[in-house]
Amino acid sequence: MTYTNTELTEIISTRTCHDLIGNIGTLKNVMEFIGEDGTVDSETRTLLETASTLLNARQKFFRMAFGITTQAQNVEELKELCENYIATIGTRGHPIALDFQGVSSQLSKLVCLCVMVASDVFIKSGKIALSINKQNITLHAETDFKFRESEIATYQSIIQGQKPTDNISQYAQLIYLRELLGEDVPMKLSASENEMTLVIG
């Protein structure tokens, strides 16, 4: 499975735009509402704060995951960046915890892509654990509920070298990760309805 640079650009651009557009629309609507009478009540302020916080978290995360020569200054900054992103996809009352072991800021891009791969399979709360050593990268996700089965099935097909036929941009993170690592780097995914493990290397 290989993609041209143009195809990768289209896939990543579509995904990032899709994940930002909703709250950009919210900001636009709220600003139009404010423009009518110039007042900002507590509900409007909350909408502005929520939308701007989400956009800020996602924009910073996407820049690290998909940008050119991007790297966090340290592991603490990288973890905070990932946690802020995860908070934008979870629902209130259903948080997703994140644990790092052996993670280096030098691998910021790969770390962000792995976190994105894991976070996309959640429906409710759970935990993501990312462990890195000299032999491999191990990404583990678990939930007390269940994962998105269709997402995991498509992940399996991508790892096996097949190209998704529907909603391809939804899998930008795994496609890009696979392309960055190259076909010579082994990837193995195992999953049940509430656990998923991806081993790279």
PDB file of C-alpha atoms in Angstrom:
ATOM      1  CA  MET A   1       0.000   0.000   0.000  1.00  0.00           C
ATOM      2  CA  THR A   2       1.550   3.270  -1.094  1.00  0.00           C
ATOM      3  CA  TYR A   3       0.129   6.737  -1.598  1.00  0.00           C
ATOM      4  CA  THR A   4       1.466   9.595  -3.675  1.00  0.00           C
ATOM      5  CA  ASN A   5       2.396  12.828  -1.903  1.00  0.00           C
ATOM      6  CA  THR A   6      -0.691  14.421  -3.418  1.00  0.00           C
ATOM      7  CA  GLU A   7      -2.948  11.659  -2.093  1.00  0.00           C
ATOM      8  CA  LEU A   8      -1.451  11.921   1.396  1.00  0.00           C
ATOM      9  CA  THR A   9      -1.896  15.696   1.340  1.00  0.00           C
ATOM     10  CA  GLU A  10      -5.546  15.328   0.354  1.00  0.00           C
ATOM     11  CA  ILE A  11      -6.206  12.695   3.030  1.00  0.00           C
ATOM     12  CA  ILE A  12      -4.577  14.680   5.834  1.00  0.00           C
ATOM     13  CA  SER A  13      -6.079  18.014   4.765  1.00  0.00           C
ATOM     14  CA  THR A  14      -9.562  16.535   4.618  1.00  0.00           C
ATOM     15  CA  ARG A  15      -9.219  14.976   8.076  1.00  0.00           C
ATOM     16  CA  THR A  16      -7.886  18.089   9.778  1.00  0.00           C
ATOM     17  CA  CYS A  17     -10.488  20.325   8.139  1.00  0.00           C
ATOM     18  CA  HIS A  18     -13.259  17.926   9.141  1.00  0.00           C
ATOM     19  CA  ASP A  19     -12.090  17.937  12.767  1.00  0.00           C
ATOM     20  CA  LEU A  20     -11.873  21.738  12.944  1.00  0.00           C
ATOM     21  CA  ILE A  21     -14.840  22.920  10.885  1.00  0.00           C
ATOM     22  CA  GLY A  22     -17.586  22.237  13.428  1.00  0.00           C
ATOM     23  CA  ASN A  23     -16.194  24.544  16.085  1.00  0.00           C
ATOM     24  CA  ILE A  24     -15.114  27.134  13.533  1.00  0.00           C
ATOM     25  CA  GLY A  25     -18.785  27.235  12.537  1.00  0.00           C
ATOM     26  CA  THR A  26     -19.754  27.609  16.196  1.00  0.00           C
ATOM     27  CA  LEU A  27     -17.431  30.592  16.585  1.00  0.00           C
ATOM     28  CA  LYS A  28     -18.795  32.181  13.426  1.00  0.00           C
ATOM     29  CA  ASN A  29     -22.399  31.772  14.569  1.00  0.00           C
ATOM     30  CA  VAL A  30     -21.679  33.116  18.049  1.00  0.00           C
ATOM     31  CA  MET A  31     -19.837  36.135  16.659  1.00  0.00           C
ATOM     32  CA  GLU A  32     -22.760  36.891  14.353  1.00  0.00           C
ATOM     33  CA  PHE A  33     -25.106  36.661  17.339  1.00  0.00           C
ATOM     34  CA  ILE A  34     -22.909  39.012  19.358  1.00  0.00           C
ATOM     35  CA  GLY A  35     -22.785  41.397  16.429  1.00  0.00           C
ATOM     36  CA  GLU A  36     -26.541  41.844  16.531  1.00  0.00           C
ATOM     37  CA  ASP A  37     -26.736  43.381  20.008  1.00  0.00           C
ATOM     38  CA  GLY A  38     -23.119  43.400  21.247  1.00  0.00           C
ATOM     39  CA  THR A  39     -23.847  41.516  24.461  1.00  0.00           C
ATOM     40  CA  VAL A  40     -22.110  38.398  25.751  1.00  0.00           C
ATOM     41  CA  ASP A  41     -24.097  36.447  28.348  1.00  0.00           C
ATOM     42  CA  SER A  42     -22.715  33.512  30.335  1.00  0.00           C
ATOM     43  CA  GLU A  43     -24.056  30.916  27.891  1.00  0.00           C
ATOM     44  CA  THR A  44     -22.473  32.691  24.926  1.00  0.00           C
ATOM     45  CA  ARG A  45     -19.197  33.059  26.795  1.00  0.00           C
ATOM     46  CA  THR A  46     -19.196  29.333  27.563  1.00  0.00           C
ATOM     47  CA  LEU A  47     -19.747  28.502  23.882  1.00  0.00           C
ATOM     48  CA  LEU A  48     -16.858  30.777  22.884  1.00  0.00           C
ATOM     49  CA  GLU A  49     -14.523  29.339  25.494  1.00  0.00           C
ATOM     50  CA  THR A  50     -15.393  25.719  24.644  1.00  0.00           C
ATOM     51  CA  ALA A  51     -15.011  26.192  20.897  1.00  0.00           C
ATOM     52  CA  SER A  52     -11.766  28.161  21.159  1.00  0.00           C
ATOM     53  CA  THR A  53     -10.241  25.668  23.637  1.00  0.00           C
ATOM     54  CA  LEU A  54     -11.066  22.743  21.345  1.00  0.00           C
ATOM     55  CA  LEU A  55      -9.728  24.491  18.255  1.00  0.00           C
ATOM     56  CA  ASN A  56      -6.523  25.486  20.036  1.00  0.00           C
ATOM     57  CA  ALA A  57      -5.918  21.939  21.314  1.00  0.00           C
ATOM     58  CA  ARG A  58      -6.613  20.273  17.996  1.00  0.00           C
ATOM     59  CA  GLN A  59      -4.649  22.773  15.915  1.00  0.00           C
ATOM     60  CA  LYS A  60      -1.535  22.368  18.081  1.00  0.00           C
ATOM     61  CA  PHE A  61      -1.883  18.584  18.058  1.00  0.00           C
ATOM     62  CA  PHE A  62      -2.405  18.342  14.287  1.00  0.00           C
ATOM     63  CA  ARG A  63       0.607  20.579  13.701  1.00  0.00           C
ATOM     64  CA  MET A  64       2.738  18.197  15.770  1.00  0.00           C
ATOM     65  CA  ALA A  65       1.273  15.055  14.187  1.00  0.00           C
ATOM     66  CA  PHE A  66       1.238  16.164  10.553  1.00  0.00           C
ATOM     67  CA  GLY A  67       3.603  19.142  10.427  1.00  0.00           C
ATOM     68  CA  ILE A  68       7.127  19.316   9.031  1.00  0.00           C
ATOM     69  CA  THR A  69      10.035  18.723  11.467  1.00  0.00           C
ATOM     70  CA  THR A  70       7.869  19.199  14.551  1.00  0.00           C
ATOM     71  CA  GLN A  71       8.998  18.111  18.005  1.00  0.00           C
ATOM     72  CA  ALA A  72       7.921  18.891  21.563  1.00  0.00           C
ATOM     73  CA  GLN A  73      10.506  20.466  23.866  1.00  0.00           C
ATOM     74  CA  ASN A  74      10.143  17.681  26.421  1.00  0.00           C
ATOM     75  CA  VAL A  75       7.982  14.674  27.334  1.00  0.00           C
ATOM     76  CA  GLU A  76       5.845  16.713  29.731  1.00  0.00           C
ATOM     77  CA  GLU A  77       4.896  19.145  26.960  1.00  0.00           C
ATOM     78  CA  LEU A  78       4.202  16.253  24.589  1.00  0.00           C
ATOM     79  CA  LYS A  79       1.956  14.470  27.079  1.00  0.00           C
ATOM     80  CA  GLU A  80       0.017  17.650  27.826  1.00  0.00           C
ATOM     81  CA  LEU A  81      -0.459  18.228  24.095  1.00  0.00           C
ATOM     82  CA  CYS A  82      -1.826  14.695  23.679  1.00  0.00           C
ATOM     83  CA  GLU A  83      -4.032  14.904  26.761  1.00  0.00           C
ATOM     84  CA  ASN A  84      -5.519  18.187  25.581  1.00  0.00           C
ATOM     85  CA  TYR A  85      -6.320  16.597  22.227  1.00  0.00           C
ATOM     86  CA  ILE A  86      -7.859  13.507  23.819  1.00  0.00           C
ATOM     87  CA  ALA A  87     -10.062  15.777  25.935  1.00  0.00           C
ATOM     88  CA  THR A  88     -11.568  17.192  22.724  1.00  0.00           C
ATOM     89  CA  ILE A  89     -12.815  13.815  21.520  1.00  0.00           C
ATOM     90  CA  GLY A  90     -14.089  12.382  24.793  1.00  0.00           C
ATOM     91  CA  THR A  91     -17.399  13.299  26.309  1.00  0.00           C
ATOM     92  CA  ARG A  92     -17.819  14.884  29.710  1.00  0.00           C
ATOM     93  CA  GLY A  93     -18.099  12.221  32.350  1.00  0.00           C
ATOM     94  CA  HIS A  94     -16.264   9.730  30.125  1.00  0.00           C
ATOM     95  CA  PRO A  95     -12.579  10.728  30.228  1.00  0.00           C
ATOM     96  CA  ILE A  96      -9.798   8.858  28.455  1.00  0.00           C
ATOM     97  CA  ALA A  97      -6.605   8.533  30.512  1.00  0.00           C
ATOM     98  CA  LEU A  98      -3.133   8.526  28.955  1.00  0.00           C
ATOM     99  CA  ASP A  99       0.017   6.787  30.203  1.00  0.00           C
ATOM    100  CA  PHE A 100       3.540   7.087  28.746  1.00  0.00           C
ATOM    101  CA  GLN A 101       6.429   4.701  29.360  1.00  0.00           C
ATOM    102  CA  GLY A 102       9.821   5.250  27.769  1.00  0.00           C
ATOM    103  CA  VAL A 103       8.462   7.988  25.511  1.00  0.00           C
ATOM    104  CA  SER A 104      10.907  10.508  24.084  1.00  0.00           C
ATOM    105  CA  SER A 105      10.061  13.959  22.741  1.00  0.00           C
ATOM    106  CA  GLN A 106      12.294  13.142  19.759  1.00  0.00           C
ATOM    107  CA  LEU A 107       9.500  10.826  18.604  1.00  0.00           C
ATOM    108  CA  SER A 108       6.783  13.477  18.990  1.00  0.00           C
ATOM    109  CA  LYS A 109       5.265  12.920  15.566  1.00  0.00           C
ATOM    110  CA  LEU A 110       5.021   9.132  15.948  1.00  0.00           C
ATOM    111  CA  VAL A 111       3.669   9.507  19.481  1.00  0.00           C
ATOM    112  CA  CYS A 112       0.912  11.880  18.361  1.00  0.00           C
ATOM    113  CA  LEU A 113      -0.081   9.626  15.485  1.00  0.00           C
ATOM    114  CA  CYS A 114      -0.233   6.611  17.815  1.00  0.00           C
ATOM    115  CA  VAL A 115      -2.366   8.522  20.316  1.00  0.00           C
ATOM    116  CA  MET A 116      -4.676   9.577  17.499  1.00  0.00           C
ATOM    117  CA  VAL A 117      -4.955   5.978  16.267  1.00  0.00           C
ATOM    118  CA  ALA A 118      -5.992   4.820  19.721  1.00  0.00           C
ATOM    119  CA  SER A 119      -8.309   7.684  20.586  1.00  0.00           C
ATOM    120  CA  ASP A 120     -10.387   7.228  17.441  1.00  0.00           C
ATOM    121  CA  VAL A 121     -11.654   3.786  18.496  1.00  0.00           C
ATOM    122  CA  PHE A 122     -13.253   4.974  21.743  1.00  0.00           C
ATOM    123  CA  ILE A 123     -16.977   5.450  22.192  1.00  0.00           C
ATOM    124  CA  LYS A 124     -16.772   6.141  25.925  1.00  0.00           C
ATOM    125  CA  SER A 125     -14.075   6.374  28.588  1.00  0.00           C
ATOM    126  CA  GLY A 126     -10.984   4.230  28.922  1.00  0.00           C
ATOM    127  CA  LYS A 127      -7.212   4.291  28.951  1.00  0.00           C
ATOM    128  CA  ILE A 128      -4.441   4.637  26.391  1.00  0.00           C
ATOM    129  CA  ALA A 129      -0.942   3.378  27.239  1.00  0.00           C
ATOM    130  CA  LEU A 130       2.037   3.992  24.976  1.00  0.00           C
ATOM    131  CA  SER A 131       5.293   2.195  25.685  1.00  0.00           C
ATOM    132  CA  ILE A 132       8.522   2.627  23.701  1.00  0.00           C
ATOM    133  CA  ASN A 133      11.733   0.627  24.008  1.00  0.00           C
ATOM    134  CA  LYS A 134      14.638  -0.283  21.708  1.00  0.00           C
ATOM    135  CA  GLN A 135      12.718  -3.159  20.135  1.00  0.00           C
ATOM    136  CA  ASN A 136       9.275  -1.726  19.483  1.00  0.00           C
ATOM    137  CA  ILE A 137       6.462   0.701  20.145  1.00  0.00           C
ATOM    138  CA  THR A 138       3.454  -0.778  21.927  1.00  0.00           C
ATOM    139  CA  LEU A 139       0.141   1.046  21.874  1.00  0.00           C
ATOM    140  CA  HIS A 140      -2.563  -0.360  24.131  1.00  0.00           C
ATOM    141  CA  ALA A 141      -6.118   0.899  24.571  1.00  0.00           C
ATOM    142  CA  GLU A 142      -8.831  -0.455  26.817  1.00  0.00           C
ATOM    143  CA  THR A 143     -12.374   0.496  27.786  1.00  0.00           C
ATOM    144  CA  ASP A 144     -15.099  -0.761  30.101  1.00  0.00           C
ATOM    145  CA  PHE A 145     -17.594  -0.235  27.275  1.00  0.00           C
ATOM    146  CA  LYS A 146     -16.654  -1.318  23.758  1.00  0.00           C
ATOM    147  CA  PHE A 147     -14.704   0.037  20.821  1.00  0.00           C
ATOM    148  CA  ARG A 148     -15.842   1.051  17.357  1.00  0.00           C
ATOM    149  CA  GLU A 149     -15.694  -2.292  15.561  1.00  0.00           C
ATOM    150  CA  SER A 150     -15.719  -0.809  12.062  1.00  0.00           C
ATOM    151  CA  GLU A 151     -12.773   1.437  12.929  1.00  0.00           C
ATOM    152  CA  ILE A 152     -10.680  -1.475  14.153  1.00  0.00           C
ATOM    153  CA  ALA A 153     -11.635  -3.619  11.151  1.00  0.00           C
ATOM    154  CA  THR A 154     -10.444  -0.877   8.804  1.00  0.00           C
ATOM    155  CA  TYR A 155      -7.240  -0.502  10.826  1.00  0.00           C
ATOM    156  CA  GLN A 156      -6.598  -4.214  10.282  1.00  0.00           C
ATOM    157  CA  SER A 157      -7.061  -3.891   6.541  1.00  0.00           C
ATOM    158  CA  ILE A 158      -4.734  -0.870   6.344  1.00  0.00           C
ATOM    159  CA  ILE A 159      -2.018  -2.732   8.259  1.00  0.00           C
ATOM    160  CA  GLN A 160      -2.464  -5.657   5.874  1.00  0.00           C
ATOM    161  CA  GLY A 161      -1.781  -3.325   2.950  1.00  0.00           C
ATOM    162  CA  GLN A 162      -5.289  -2.549   1.738  1.00  0.00           C
ATOM    163  CA  LYS A 163      -6.598   0.906   0.954  1.00  0.00           C
ATOM    164  CA  PRO A 164      -9.890   1.980   2.559  1.00  0.00           C
ATOM    165  CA  THR A 165     -12.674   2.581   0.068  1.00  0.00           C
ATOM    166  CA  ASP A 166     -14.954   4.708   2.267  1.00  0.00           C
ATOM    167  CA  ASN A 167     -14.201   7.738   4.468  1.00  0.00           C
ATOM    168  CA  ILE A 168     -10.499   7.358   3.777  1.00  0.00           C
ATOM    169  CA  SER A 169      -9.598  10.635   5.522  1.00  0.00           C
ATOM    170  CA  GLN A 170     -10.963   9.208   8.791  1.00  0.00           C
ATOM    171  CA  TYR A 171      -7.901   6.953   8.845  1.00  0.00           C
ATOM    172  CA  ALA A 172      -5.328   9.634   7.992  1.00  0.00           C
ATOM    173  CA  GLN A 173      -3.380   9.012  11.201  1.00  0.00           C
ATOM    174  CA  LEU A 174      -2.747   5.302  10.532  1.00  0.00           C
ATOM    175  CA  ILE A 175      -2.188   5.779   6.804  1.00  0.00           C
ATOM    176  CA  TYR A 176       0.369   8.517   7.471  1.00  0.00           C
ATOM    177  CA  LEU A 177       2.032   6.467  10.228  1.00  0.00           C
ATOM    178  CA  ARG A 178       2.289   3.474   7.905  1.00  0.00           C
ATOM    179  CA  GLU A 179       3.763   5.630   5.125  1.00  0.00           C
ATOM    180  CA  LEU A 180       6.289   7.307   7.467  1.00  0.00           C
ATOM    181  CA  LEU A 181       7.574   4.021   8.846  1.00  0.00           C
ATOM    182  CA  GLY A 182       7.685   2.240   5.497  1.00  0.00           C
ATOM    183  CA  GLU A 183       6.474  -1.215   4.589  1.00  0.00           C
ATOM    184  CA  ASP A 184       9.585  -2.893   6.036  1.00  0.00           C
ATOM    185  CA  VAL A 185       8.610  -1.960   9.593  1.00  0.00           C
ATOM    186  CA  PRO A 186       6.237  -4.633  10.937  1.00  0.00           C
ATOM    187  CA  MET A 187       2.934  -3.627  12.504  1.00  0.00           C
ATOM    188  CA  LYS A 188       0.648  -6.061  14.297  1.00  0.00           C
ATOM    189  CA  LEU A 189      -2.820  -5.229  15.597  1.00  0.00           C
ATOM    190  CA  SER A 190      -4.830  -7.425  17.944  1.00  0.00           C
ATOM    191  CA  ALA A 191      -8.196  -6.417  19.323  1.00  0.00           C
ATOM    192  CA  SER A 192     -11.345  -7.485  21.134  1.00  0.00           C
ATOM    193  CA  GLU A 193     -14.472  -5.446  21.746  1.00  0.00           C
ATOM    194  CA  ASN A 194     -12.849  -3.579  24.655  1.00  0.00           C
ATOM    195  CA  GLU A 195      -9.066  -3.974  24.188  1.00  0.00           C
ATOM    196  CA  MET A 196      -6.724  -3.096  21.337  1.00  0.00           C
ATOM    197  CA  THR A 197      -2.951  -3.487  21.049  1.00  0.00           C
ATOM    198  CA  LEU A 198      -0.791  -2.239  18.205  1.00  0.00           C
ATOM    199  CA  VAL A 199       2.846  -3.334  18.175  1.00  0.00           C
ATOM    200  CA  ILE A 200       5.214  -1.526  15.837  1.00  0.00           C
ATOM    201  CA  GLY A 201       8.639  -3.031  15.177  1.00  0.00           C
TER     202      GLY A 201
END
